[in-house]
mmCIF file of C-alpha atoms in Angstrom:
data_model
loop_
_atom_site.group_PDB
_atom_site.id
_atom_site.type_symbol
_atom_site.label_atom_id
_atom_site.label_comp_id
_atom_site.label_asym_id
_atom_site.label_seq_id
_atom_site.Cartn_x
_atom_site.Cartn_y
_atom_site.Cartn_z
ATOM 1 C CA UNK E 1 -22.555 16.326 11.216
ATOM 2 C CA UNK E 2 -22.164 16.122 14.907
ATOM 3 C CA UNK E 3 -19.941 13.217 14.653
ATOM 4 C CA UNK E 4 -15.628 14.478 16.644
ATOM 5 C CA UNK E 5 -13.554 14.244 14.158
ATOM 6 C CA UNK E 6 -9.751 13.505 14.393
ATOM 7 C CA UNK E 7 -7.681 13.890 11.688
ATOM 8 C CA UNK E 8 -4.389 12.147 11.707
ATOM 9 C CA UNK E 9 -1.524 13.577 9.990
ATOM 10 C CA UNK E 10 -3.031 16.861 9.583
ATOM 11 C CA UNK E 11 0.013 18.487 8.549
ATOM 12 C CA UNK E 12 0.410 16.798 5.032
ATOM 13 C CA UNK E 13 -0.889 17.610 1.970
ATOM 14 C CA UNK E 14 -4.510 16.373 2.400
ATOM 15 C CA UNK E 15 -4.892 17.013 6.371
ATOM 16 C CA UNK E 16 -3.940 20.380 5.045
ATOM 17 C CA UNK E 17 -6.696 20.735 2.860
ATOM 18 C CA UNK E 18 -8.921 19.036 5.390
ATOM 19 C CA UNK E 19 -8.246 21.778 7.784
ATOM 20 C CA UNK E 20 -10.250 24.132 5.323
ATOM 21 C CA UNK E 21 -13.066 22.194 5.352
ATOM 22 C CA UNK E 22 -13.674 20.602 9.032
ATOM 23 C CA UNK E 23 -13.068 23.702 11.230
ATOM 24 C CA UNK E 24 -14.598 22.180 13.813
ATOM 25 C CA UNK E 25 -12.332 18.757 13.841
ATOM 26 C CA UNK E 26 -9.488 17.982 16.040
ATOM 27 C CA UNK E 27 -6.330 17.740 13.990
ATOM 28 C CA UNK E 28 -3.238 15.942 15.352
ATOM 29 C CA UNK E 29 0.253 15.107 13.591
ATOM 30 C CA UNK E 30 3.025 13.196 15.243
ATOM 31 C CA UNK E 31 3.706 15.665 17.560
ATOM 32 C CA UNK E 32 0.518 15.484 19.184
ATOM 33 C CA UNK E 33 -0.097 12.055 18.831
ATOM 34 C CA UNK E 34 1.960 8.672 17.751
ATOM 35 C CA UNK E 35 -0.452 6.736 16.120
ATOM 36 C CA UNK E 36 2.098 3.621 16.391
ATOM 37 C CA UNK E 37 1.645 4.098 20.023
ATOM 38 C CA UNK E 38 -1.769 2.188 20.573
ATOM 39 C CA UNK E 39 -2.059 2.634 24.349
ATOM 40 C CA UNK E 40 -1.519 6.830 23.429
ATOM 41 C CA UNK E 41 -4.182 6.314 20.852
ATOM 42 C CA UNK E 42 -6.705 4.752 22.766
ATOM 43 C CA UNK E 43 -6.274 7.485 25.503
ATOM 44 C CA UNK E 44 -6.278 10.698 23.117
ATOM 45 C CA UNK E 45 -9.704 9.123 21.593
ATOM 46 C CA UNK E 46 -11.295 8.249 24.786
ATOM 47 C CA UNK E 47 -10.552 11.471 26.173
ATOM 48 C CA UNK E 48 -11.213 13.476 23.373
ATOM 49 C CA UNK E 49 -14.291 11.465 22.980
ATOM 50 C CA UNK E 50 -13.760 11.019 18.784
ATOM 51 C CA UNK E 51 -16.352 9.519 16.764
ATOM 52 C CA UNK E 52 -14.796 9.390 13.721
ATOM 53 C CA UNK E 53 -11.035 9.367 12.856
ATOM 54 C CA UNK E 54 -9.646 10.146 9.007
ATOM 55 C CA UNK E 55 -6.379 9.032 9.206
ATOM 56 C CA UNK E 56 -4.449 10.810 6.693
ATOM 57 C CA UNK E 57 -0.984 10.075 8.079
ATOM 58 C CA UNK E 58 1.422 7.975 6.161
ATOM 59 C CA UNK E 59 5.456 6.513 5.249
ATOM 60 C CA UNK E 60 5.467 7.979 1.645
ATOM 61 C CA UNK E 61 9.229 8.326 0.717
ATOM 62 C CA UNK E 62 8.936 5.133 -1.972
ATOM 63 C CA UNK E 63 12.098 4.885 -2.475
ATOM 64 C CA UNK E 64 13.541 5.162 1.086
ATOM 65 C CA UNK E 65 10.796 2.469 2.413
ATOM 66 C CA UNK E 66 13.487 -0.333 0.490
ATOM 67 C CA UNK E 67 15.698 0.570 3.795
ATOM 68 C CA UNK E 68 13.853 1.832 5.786
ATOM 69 C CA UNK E 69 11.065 -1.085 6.538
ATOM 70 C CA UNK E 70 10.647 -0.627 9.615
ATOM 71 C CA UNK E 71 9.236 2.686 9.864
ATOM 72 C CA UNK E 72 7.588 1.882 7.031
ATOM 73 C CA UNK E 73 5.916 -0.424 8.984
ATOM 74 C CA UNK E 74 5.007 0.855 11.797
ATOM 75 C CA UNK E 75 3.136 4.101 10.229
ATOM 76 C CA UNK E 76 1.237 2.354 7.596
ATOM 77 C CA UNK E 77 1.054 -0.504 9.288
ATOM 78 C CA UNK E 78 0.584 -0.642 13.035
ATOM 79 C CA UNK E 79 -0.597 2.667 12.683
ATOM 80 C CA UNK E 80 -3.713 2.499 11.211
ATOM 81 C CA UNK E 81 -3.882 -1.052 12.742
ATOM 82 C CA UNK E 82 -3.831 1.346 16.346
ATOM 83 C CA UNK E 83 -6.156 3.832 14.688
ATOM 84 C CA UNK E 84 -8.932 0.643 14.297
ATOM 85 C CA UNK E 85 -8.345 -0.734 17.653
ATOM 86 C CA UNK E 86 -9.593 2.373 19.158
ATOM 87 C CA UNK E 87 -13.238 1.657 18.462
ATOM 88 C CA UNK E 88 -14.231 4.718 16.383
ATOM 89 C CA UNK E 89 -15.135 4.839 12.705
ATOM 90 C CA UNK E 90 -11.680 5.545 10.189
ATOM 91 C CA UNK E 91 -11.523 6.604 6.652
ATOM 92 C CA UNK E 92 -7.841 5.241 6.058
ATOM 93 C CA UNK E 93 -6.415 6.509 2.863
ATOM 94 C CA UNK E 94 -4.189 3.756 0.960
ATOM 95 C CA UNK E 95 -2.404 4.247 -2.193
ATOM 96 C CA UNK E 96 -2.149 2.726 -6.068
ATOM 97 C CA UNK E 97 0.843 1.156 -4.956
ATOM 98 C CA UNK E 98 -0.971 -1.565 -3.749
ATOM 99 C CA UNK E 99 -1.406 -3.064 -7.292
ATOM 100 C CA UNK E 100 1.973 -4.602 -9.921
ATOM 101 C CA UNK E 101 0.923 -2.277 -12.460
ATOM 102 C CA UNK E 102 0.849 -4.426 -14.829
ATOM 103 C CA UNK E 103 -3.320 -3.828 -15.714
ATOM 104 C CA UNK E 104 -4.014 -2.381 -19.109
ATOM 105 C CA UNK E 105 -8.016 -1.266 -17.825
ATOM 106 C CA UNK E 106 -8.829 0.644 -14.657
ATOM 107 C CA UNK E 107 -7.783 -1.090 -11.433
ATOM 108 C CA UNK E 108 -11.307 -2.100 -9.339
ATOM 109 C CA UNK E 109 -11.643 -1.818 -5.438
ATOM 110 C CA UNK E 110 -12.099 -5.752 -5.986
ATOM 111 C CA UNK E 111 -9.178 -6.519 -8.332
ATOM 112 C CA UNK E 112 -6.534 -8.542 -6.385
ATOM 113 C CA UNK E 113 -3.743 -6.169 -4.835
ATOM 114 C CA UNK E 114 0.010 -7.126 -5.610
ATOM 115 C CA UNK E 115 2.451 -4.782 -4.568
ATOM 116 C CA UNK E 116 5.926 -4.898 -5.903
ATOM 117 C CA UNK E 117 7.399 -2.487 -3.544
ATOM 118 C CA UNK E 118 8.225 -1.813 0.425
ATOM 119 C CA UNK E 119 5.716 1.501 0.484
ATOM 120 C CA UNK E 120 3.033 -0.849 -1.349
ATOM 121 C CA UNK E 121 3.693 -3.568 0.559
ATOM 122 C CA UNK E 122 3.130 -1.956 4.145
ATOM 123 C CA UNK E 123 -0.239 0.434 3.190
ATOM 124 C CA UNK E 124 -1.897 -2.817 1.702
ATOM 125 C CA UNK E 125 -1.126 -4.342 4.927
ATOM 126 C CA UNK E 126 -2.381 -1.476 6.403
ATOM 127 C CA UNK E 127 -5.560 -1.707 4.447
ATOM 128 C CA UNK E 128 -6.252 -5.188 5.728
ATOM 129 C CA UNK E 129 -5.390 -4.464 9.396
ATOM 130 C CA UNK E 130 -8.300 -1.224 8.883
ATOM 131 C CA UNK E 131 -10.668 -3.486 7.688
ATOM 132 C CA UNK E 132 -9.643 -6.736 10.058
ATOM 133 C CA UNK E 133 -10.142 -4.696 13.153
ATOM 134 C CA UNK E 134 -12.804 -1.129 13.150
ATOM 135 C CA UNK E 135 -16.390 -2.039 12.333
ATOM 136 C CA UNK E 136 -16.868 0.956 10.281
ATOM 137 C CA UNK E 137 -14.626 1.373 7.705
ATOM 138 C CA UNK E 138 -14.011 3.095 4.568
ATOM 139 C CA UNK E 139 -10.377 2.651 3.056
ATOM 140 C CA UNK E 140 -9.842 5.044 -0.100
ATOM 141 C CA UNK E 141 -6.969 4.525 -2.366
ATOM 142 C CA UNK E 142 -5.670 7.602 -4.272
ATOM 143 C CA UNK E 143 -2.853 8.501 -6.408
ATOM 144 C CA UNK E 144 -0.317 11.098 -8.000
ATOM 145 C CA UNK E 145 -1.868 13.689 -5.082
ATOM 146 C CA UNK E 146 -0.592 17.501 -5.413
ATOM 147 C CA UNK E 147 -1.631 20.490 -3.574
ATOM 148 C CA UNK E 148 0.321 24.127 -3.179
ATOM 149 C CA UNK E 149 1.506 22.284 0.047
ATOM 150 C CA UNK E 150 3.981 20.294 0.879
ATOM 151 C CA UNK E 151 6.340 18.498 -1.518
ATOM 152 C CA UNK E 152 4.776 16.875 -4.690
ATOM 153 C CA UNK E 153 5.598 16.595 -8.938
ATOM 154 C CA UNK E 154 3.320 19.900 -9.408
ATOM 155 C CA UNK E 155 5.508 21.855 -7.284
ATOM 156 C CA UNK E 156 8.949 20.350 -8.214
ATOM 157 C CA UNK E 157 8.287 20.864 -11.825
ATOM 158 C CA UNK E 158 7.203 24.476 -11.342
ATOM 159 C CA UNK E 159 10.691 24.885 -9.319
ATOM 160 C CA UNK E 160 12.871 23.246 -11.893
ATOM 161 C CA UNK E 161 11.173 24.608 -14.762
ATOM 162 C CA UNK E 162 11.878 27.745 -13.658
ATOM 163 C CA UNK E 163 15.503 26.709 -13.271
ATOM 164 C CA UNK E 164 15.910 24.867 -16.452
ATOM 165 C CA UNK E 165 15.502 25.585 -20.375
ATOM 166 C CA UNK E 166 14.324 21.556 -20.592
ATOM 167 C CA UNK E 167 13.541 18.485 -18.577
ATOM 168 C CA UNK E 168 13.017 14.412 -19.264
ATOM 169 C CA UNK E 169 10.195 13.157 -17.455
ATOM 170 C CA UNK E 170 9.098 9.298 -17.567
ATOM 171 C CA UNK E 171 6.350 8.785 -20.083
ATOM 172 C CA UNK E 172 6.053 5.044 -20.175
ATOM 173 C CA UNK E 173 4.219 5.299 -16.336
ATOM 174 C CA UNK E 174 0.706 5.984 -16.803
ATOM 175 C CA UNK E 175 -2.279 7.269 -14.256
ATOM 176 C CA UNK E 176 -4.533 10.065 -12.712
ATOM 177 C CA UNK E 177 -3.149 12.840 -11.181
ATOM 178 C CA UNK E 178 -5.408 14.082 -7.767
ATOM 179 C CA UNK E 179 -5.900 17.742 -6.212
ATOM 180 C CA UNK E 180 -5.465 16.716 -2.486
ATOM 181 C CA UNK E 181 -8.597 19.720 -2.321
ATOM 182 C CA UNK E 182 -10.536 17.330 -4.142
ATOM 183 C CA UNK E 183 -9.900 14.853 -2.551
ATOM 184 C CA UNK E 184 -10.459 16.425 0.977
ATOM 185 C CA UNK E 185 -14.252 17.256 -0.357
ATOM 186 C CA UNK E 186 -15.066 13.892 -1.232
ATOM 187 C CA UNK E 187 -14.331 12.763 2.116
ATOM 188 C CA UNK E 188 -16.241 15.713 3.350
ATOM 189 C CA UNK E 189 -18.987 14.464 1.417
ATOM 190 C CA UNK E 190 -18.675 10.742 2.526
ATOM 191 C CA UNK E 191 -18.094 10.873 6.520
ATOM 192 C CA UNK E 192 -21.773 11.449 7.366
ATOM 193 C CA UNK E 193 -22.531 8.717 5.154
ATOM 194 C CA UNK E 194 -20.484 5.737 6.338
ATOM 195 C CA UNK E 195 -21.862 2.749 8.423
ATOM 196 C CA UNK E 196 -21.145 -0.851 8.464
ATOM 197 C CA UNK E 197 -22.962 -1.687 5.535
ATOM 198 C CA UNK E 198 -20.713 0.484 3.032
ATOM 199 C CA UNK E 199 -17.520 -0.922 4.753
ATOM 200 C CA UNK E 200 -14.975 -1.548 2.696
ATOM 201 C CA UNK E 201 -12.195 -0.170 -0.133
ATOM 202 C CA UNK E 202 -12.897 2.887 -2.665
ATOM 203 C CA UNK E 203 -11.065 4.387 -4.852
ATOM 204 C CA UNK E 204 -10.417 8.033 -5.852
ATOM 205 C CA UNK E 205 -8.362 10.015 -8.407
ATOM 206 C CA UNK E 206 -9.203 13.039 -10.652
ATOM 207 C CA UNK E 207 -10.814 11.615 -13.761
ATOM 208 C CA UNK E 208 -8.938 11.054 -16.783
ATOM 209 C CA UNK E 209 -5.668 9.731 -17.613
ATOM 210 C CA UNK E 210 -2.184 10.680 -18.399
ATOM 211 C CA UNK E 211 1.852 9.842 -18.259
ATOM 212 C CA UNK E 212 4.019 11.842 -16.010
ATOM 213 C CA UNK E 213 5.064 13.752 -18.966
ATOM 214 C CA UNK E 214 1.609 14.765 -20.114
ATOM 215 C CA UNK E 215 1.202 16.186 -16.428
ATOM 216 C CA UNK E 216 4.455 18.012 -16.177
ATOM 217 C CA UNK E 217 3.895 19.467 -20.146
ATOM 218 C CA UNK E 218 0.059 20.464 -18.532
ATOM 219 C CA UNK E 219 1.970 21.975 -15.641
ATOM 220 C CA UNK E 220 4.680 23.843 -17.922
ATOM 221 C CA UNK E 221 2.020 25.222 -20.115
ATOM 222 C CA UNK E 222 -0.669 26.408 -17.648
ATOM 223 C CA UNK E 223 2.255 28.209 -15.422
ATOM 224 C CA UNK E 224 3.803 29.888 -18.440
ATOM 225 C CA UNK E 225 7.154 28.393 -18.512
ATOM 226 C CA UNK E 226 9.244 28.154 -21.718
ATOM 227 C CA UNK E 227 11.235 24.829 -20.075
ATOM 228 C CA UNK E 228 11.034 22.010 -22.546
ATOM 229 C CA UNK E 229 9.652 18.686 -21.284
ATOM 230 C CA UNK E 230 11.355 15.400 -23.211
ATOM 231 C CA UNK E 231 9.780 12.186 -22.958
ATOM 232 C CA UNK E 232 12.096 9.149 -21.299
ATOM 233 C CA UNK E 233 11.249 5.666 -20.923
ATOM 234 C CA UNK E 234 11.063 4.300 -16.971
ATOM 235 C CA UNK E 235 14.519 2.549 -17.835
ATOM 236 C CA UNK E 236 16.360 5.679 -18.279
ATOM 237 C CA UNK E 237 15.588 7.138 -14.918
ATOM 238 C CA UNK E 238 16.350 4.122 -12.328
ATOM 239 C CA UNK E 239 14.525 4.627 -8.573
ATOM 240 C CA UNK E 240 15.071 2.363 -6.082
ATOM 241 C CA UNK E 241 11.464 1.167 -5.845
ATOM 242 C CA UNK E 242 9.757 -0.052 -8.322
ATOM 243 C CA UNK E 243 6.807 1.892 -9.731
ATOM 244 C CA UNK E 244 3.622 0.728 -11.202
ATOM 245 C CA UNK E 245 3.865 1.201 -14.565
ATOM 246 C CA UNK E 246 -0.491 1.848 -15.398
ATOM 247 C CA UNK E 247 -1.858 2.467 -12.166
ATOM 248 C CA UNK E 248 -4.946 4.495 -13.510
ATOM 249 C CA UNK E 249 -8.180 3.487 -10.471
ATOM 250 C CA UNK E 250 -11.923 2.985 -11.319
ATOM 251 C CA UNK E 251 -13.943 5.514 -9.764
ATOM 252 C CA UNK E 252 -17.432 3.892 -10.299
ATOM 253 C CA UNK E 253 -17.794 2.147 -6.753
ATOM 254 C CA UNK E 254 -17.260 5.800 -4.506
ATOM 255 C CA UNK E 255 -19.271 7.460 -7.524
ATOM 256 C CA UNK E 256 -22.737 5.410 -7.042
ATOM 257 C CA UNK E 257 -21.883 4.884 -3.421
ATOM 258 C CA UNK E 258 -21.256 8.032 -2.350
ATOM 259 C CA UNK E 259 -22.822 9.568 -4.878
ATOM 260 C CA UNK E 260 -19.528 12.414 -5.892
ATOM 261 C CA UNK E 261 -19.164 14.171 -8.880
ATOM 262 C CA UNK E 262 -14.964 14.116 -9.987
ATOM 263 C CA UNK E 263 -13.729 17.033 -11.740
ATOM 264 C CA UNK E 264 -11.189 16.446 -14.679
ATOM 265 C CA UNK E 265 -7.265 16.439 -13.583
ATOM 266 C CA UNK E 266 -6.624 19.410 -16.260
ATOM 267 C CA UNK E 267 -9.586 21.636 -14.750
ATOM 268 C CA UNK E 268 -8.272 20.574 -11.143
ATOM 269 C CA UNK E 269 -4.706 21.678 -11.811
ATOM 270 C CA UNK E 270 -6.195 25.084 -13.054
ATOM 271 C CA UNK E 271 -8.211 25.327 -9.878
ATOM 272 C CA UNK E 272 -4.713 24.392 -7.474
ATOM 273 C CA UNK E 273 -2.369 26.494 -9.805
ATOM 274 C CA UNK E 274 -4.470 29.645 -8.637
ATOM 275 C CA UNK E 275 -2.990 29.357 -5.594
ATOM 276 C CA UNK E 276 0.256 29.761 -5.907
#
């Protein structure tokens, strides 16, 4: 693919995986370029004459967002909203946060979004302001994403089982975990393919489906820890935000589409385990 890439927040857990894959993409994170700034952003993409941007950059402390809305704002919002003005394609990635939760099938790319929290509220609104302003657009909405990177439930489990003869995780909050390296190859696999006429939202998780205490007994298991994982109910562990209870996202659409095979969350978190 000929196509510059710019990858926006290229220092999380998917622009990390990214890197691996597009070594001949520009990468930028805050430091090199304030994607709320939209005068900065049209300059950095005329002058670095991008084609394509995946913007990968994102507000994702949940629970914080409830004070903090604002910021919130302004990086999922007018961010991506900045990243669409510039005139280039974007592959925006949104969130399951987007819908109440309250679903008992697979959420669609169609299904009406109703988020009940600050996060979900500002990345749907950063959806629409994607879609409302760049004339090639693909918007894919993930969820539960882990890598050996960054900070995430795969990594926090491995530290506190470690630390800890047993744990309660929720199991009353249901979805599909995602290997950011997955993840980063589907979009691989999808830039050369988008145009106007496949604008619009996708979604994208592992396949399969599991509560939070499946994954962290999965994640016990597979790294050989004796810590015992107990099953709570959501009420017993308050957050700030509130959390989508089944979030689990239909993968058909970005299947036929796009035509990607999805690997199984259990045979992904083999394949992301090896790296640690």
């Amino acid at each position: 693919m000929s196509d510059k890439i710019l990858v926006t927040g290229a220092n999380g857990q998917l622009g990390t995986e990214l890197q691996k894959l597009l070594p001949n993409a520009m990468f930028a994170d805050v430091d090199v370029l304030d994607i709320t700034d939209l005068e900065a952003v049209r300059k950095f993409v005329n002058d670095n004459q991008i084609d394509v941007i995946v913007n990968c950059a994102a507000y994702t402390a949940v629970d914080k967002a409830e004070d903090d809305v604002e910021l919130a704002q302004k990086i999922n919002e007018d961010g991506p909203r900045n990243l669409a003005l510039s005139g280039a394609k974007i592959v925006h990635i949104s969130t399951d946060y987007v819908f109440s939760g309250t679903n008992h099938k697979p959420y669609l790319p169609e299904d009406e979004a109703n988020p009940v929290s600050v996060y979900g509220k500002t990345k749907r609104a950063g959806e629409l302001a994607v879609l409302d302003n760049a004339k090639v657009a693909v918007v894919i909405r993930t969820a539960w994403l882990y890598s050996a990177h960054g900070n995430n439930f795969v990594k926090t489990m491995r530290r506190l089982g470690a630390e800890k003869e047993s744990l309660n995780v929720v199991a009353d909050q249901i979805g599909s975990p995602t290997y950011a390296g997955d993840l980063a190859q589907a979009i691989v696999t999808i830039l050369p393919q988008i145009n106007e006429v496949n604008k619009g939202i996708y979604h994208y998780t592992n396949e399969g489906v599991c509560s939070w205490y499946d994954f962290a007994t999965e994640i016990m298991n597979l790294s050989g820890l004796a810590c015992k994982v107990k099953p709570i109910s959501s009420s017993a562990y308050p957050t700030k935000a509130t959390r989508p209870f089944y979030s689990v996202l239909s993968k058909e659409k970005i299947k036929n589409v796009f035509n990607i095979e999805i690997p199984h969350w259990k045979e992904s978190l083999v394949k992301c385990l090896k790296q640690f």
